[in-house]
Amino acid sequence: MIVIRSPLRARALYSLRHVKRQLSSTTNSQQQSSLATQPFQRLVETLKSSTQTCTIIESSCGGLISSSLMSVPGSSRVYFGGTVAYSTKRAGKLLCGDEELHDRLLKSTSPAASDDDNMIVGVEEHLSEETKAYIQSKVKWTQEAALSYCKHMDTDFTIAEGGATGPTFHPEGMKAGFAVLAVAGRRSGQDDVEILAQKLVLSTHGDREMNMRLYADAAAELCVEAMNIANPSIEMTTEQPDTNQVQSTNVTDKLYLDRSSHLRSDAEVMKELYNRSDAQHVIVKGASEVLLGSDDQLSLPTLEQPFLGTLFETDDAKKEALENRTFLGRLGDEQTPLFAMYLPEDTNVSSDSNNSYFANTRSRAPMLSPLHNEIALTATAYVNWRDSHRFCTRCGSPVEFVQGGTCAKCTSGHMAWPRQDPSIIVLVTNAESTHALLARSPRHPSYLYTALAGFVEPGENMETAVAREVHEEVGVNVNHHSINYISSQAWPFPQSCMIGFHAKTNAADGLASINIDPEEIVDARWFEKEDVYLAARDTDMMGAVLDRQVVEAQQANGNWTGSLLVPSKGVLARTLVDHWLEE
Ligand SMILES: [Zn+2]
């Protein structure tokens, strides 16, 4: 999206999952695991093995890049020190005594400095001009800082970081944080210091601590990439770069699936798409599992990949699976056709699985990128619908699936399409919005409290469903005028669409007394905003909060002593909670 001088494939969008994995990947103390993350271990090892050094000037990371590097044994051989320059205006005296650098950094933040559009390659359209200009200023800031520090400190490399970790700075269109990273150094045999690699990291949320971790790890990884550019003979685990190539990086993923629904009725085109050897496939196993790759995103194999063949015991089974594929849409600039492919529940996956594995769609979909989330849910919806709609609901005749498998047509000509049943989910707060009413269902572990939910009944509108469900489940009345739509989420388990609201009780009720329906709810309470905020943070640190073993392990080693967790990010209930917390 922005300048990428790093010719390596840039993974600029780091997900929360990445951070969580870092935090949960060690059995040592939480503090140790949160500092000496894998990217920093790799950076220090790479610097040590090539006897090179680096320095750091960081802003929104607040010293985390430095402390992470210093927490790796042996860092004293590669790192002498760095600077935290949070306020450019006030940090002049910290900048190596370089007043000219201070002037240049100040100028980089002025509006006039953003004229140089050459630095930006294909900035996402959804960002406002104000946001783009702000990012642009950080591009210049980090370049100036990295170049100057590399010279002043006489080190081989300098990492510079500038950005915004949280909601303090909120240009229109950017509620989550971002950081621009730059690494300066000298190419092998050259005397001049230059910017070797630069990267924009866009976060998907505004949690400051998580974002600082995200940016710091990205900085460590970028520095290793820059080292490879400076000296390609350094031993690396990644592919060799094409140094002539300037790449932009797709940091946000395409947000929506191109469903190409207009092609579904064109039999010729569909035939052609079904025959494409480069077609990609979402593999759905049984009703509830989907194939993921080693990066924990969807694995979308083509028919040419031998792995796909290993999933079928007989040629007939393969033929049947191919014929029953559902056309989901097209991917990327190549418009590669994308299909859902169904495998029976008892399919054996060979050990030579290309690092792919099947995972529970319901629990893992929220952790996927927005595009992969949509693809996984769409594939699951079609596969489950086709499995449960073998006969016409009007006349009972068998159906065949037409229009790329997206429509069921019976022998009498009746046609049917998949449905999504609306259900509401609502975060209830008191009128002052200082407390939220969260409840625990019998299906959930004892620490997990969430928003109230239920199906919309025939003839009922959403707002009435909200008021009815809240009253039925906890005996509380909400103010009809306060019911606000927030967001929605497809939930094809088996065929729901969750529609999320915030609703307030009447002011006169204060913290209204709760009277739960024991059939639906085990417990419901009013929680203070600060307690929910802390629970949300604990949840993010914990990872899979629906997995009791994960939580019990964190309790056993003393990393978590709390009693309240909320749903993980990516789940609509959490979106409602976060929306309220950010009010
Ligand atoms: Zn029929």
Short mmCIF file of C-alpha atoms and ligand atoms in Angstrom, two decimals, residues 391-399 409-415, ligand 1:
data_model
loop_
_atom_site.label_atom_id
_atom_site.label_comp_id
_atom_site.label_asym_id
_atom_site.label_seq_id
_atom_site.Cartn_x
_atom_site.Cartn_y
_atom_site.Cartn_z
CA PHE A 391 -35.40 -32.58 -1.87
CA CYS A 392 -37.74 -29.81 -2.91
CA THR A 393 -39.50 -28.22 0.06
CA ARG A 394 -42.61 -27.59 -2.09
CA CYS A 395 -43.21 -30.91 -3.87
CA GLY A 396 -40.70 -33.33 -2.34
CA SER A 397 -38.98 -34.14 -5.65
CA PRO A 398 -35.20 -34.59 -5.70
CA VAL A 399 -33.26 -31.45 -6.59
CA LYS A 409 -33.86 -26.91 -8.83
CA CYS A 410 -36.29 -29.79 -8.50
CA THR A 411 -37.56 -32.04 -11.30
CA SER A 412 -40.79 -30.01 -11.34
CA GLY A 413 -38.84 -26.79 -11.87
CA HIS A 414 -39.18 -25.28 -8.40
CA MET A 415 -36.09 -23.30 -7.46
ZN ZN B 1 -40.47 -29.01 -6.44
#
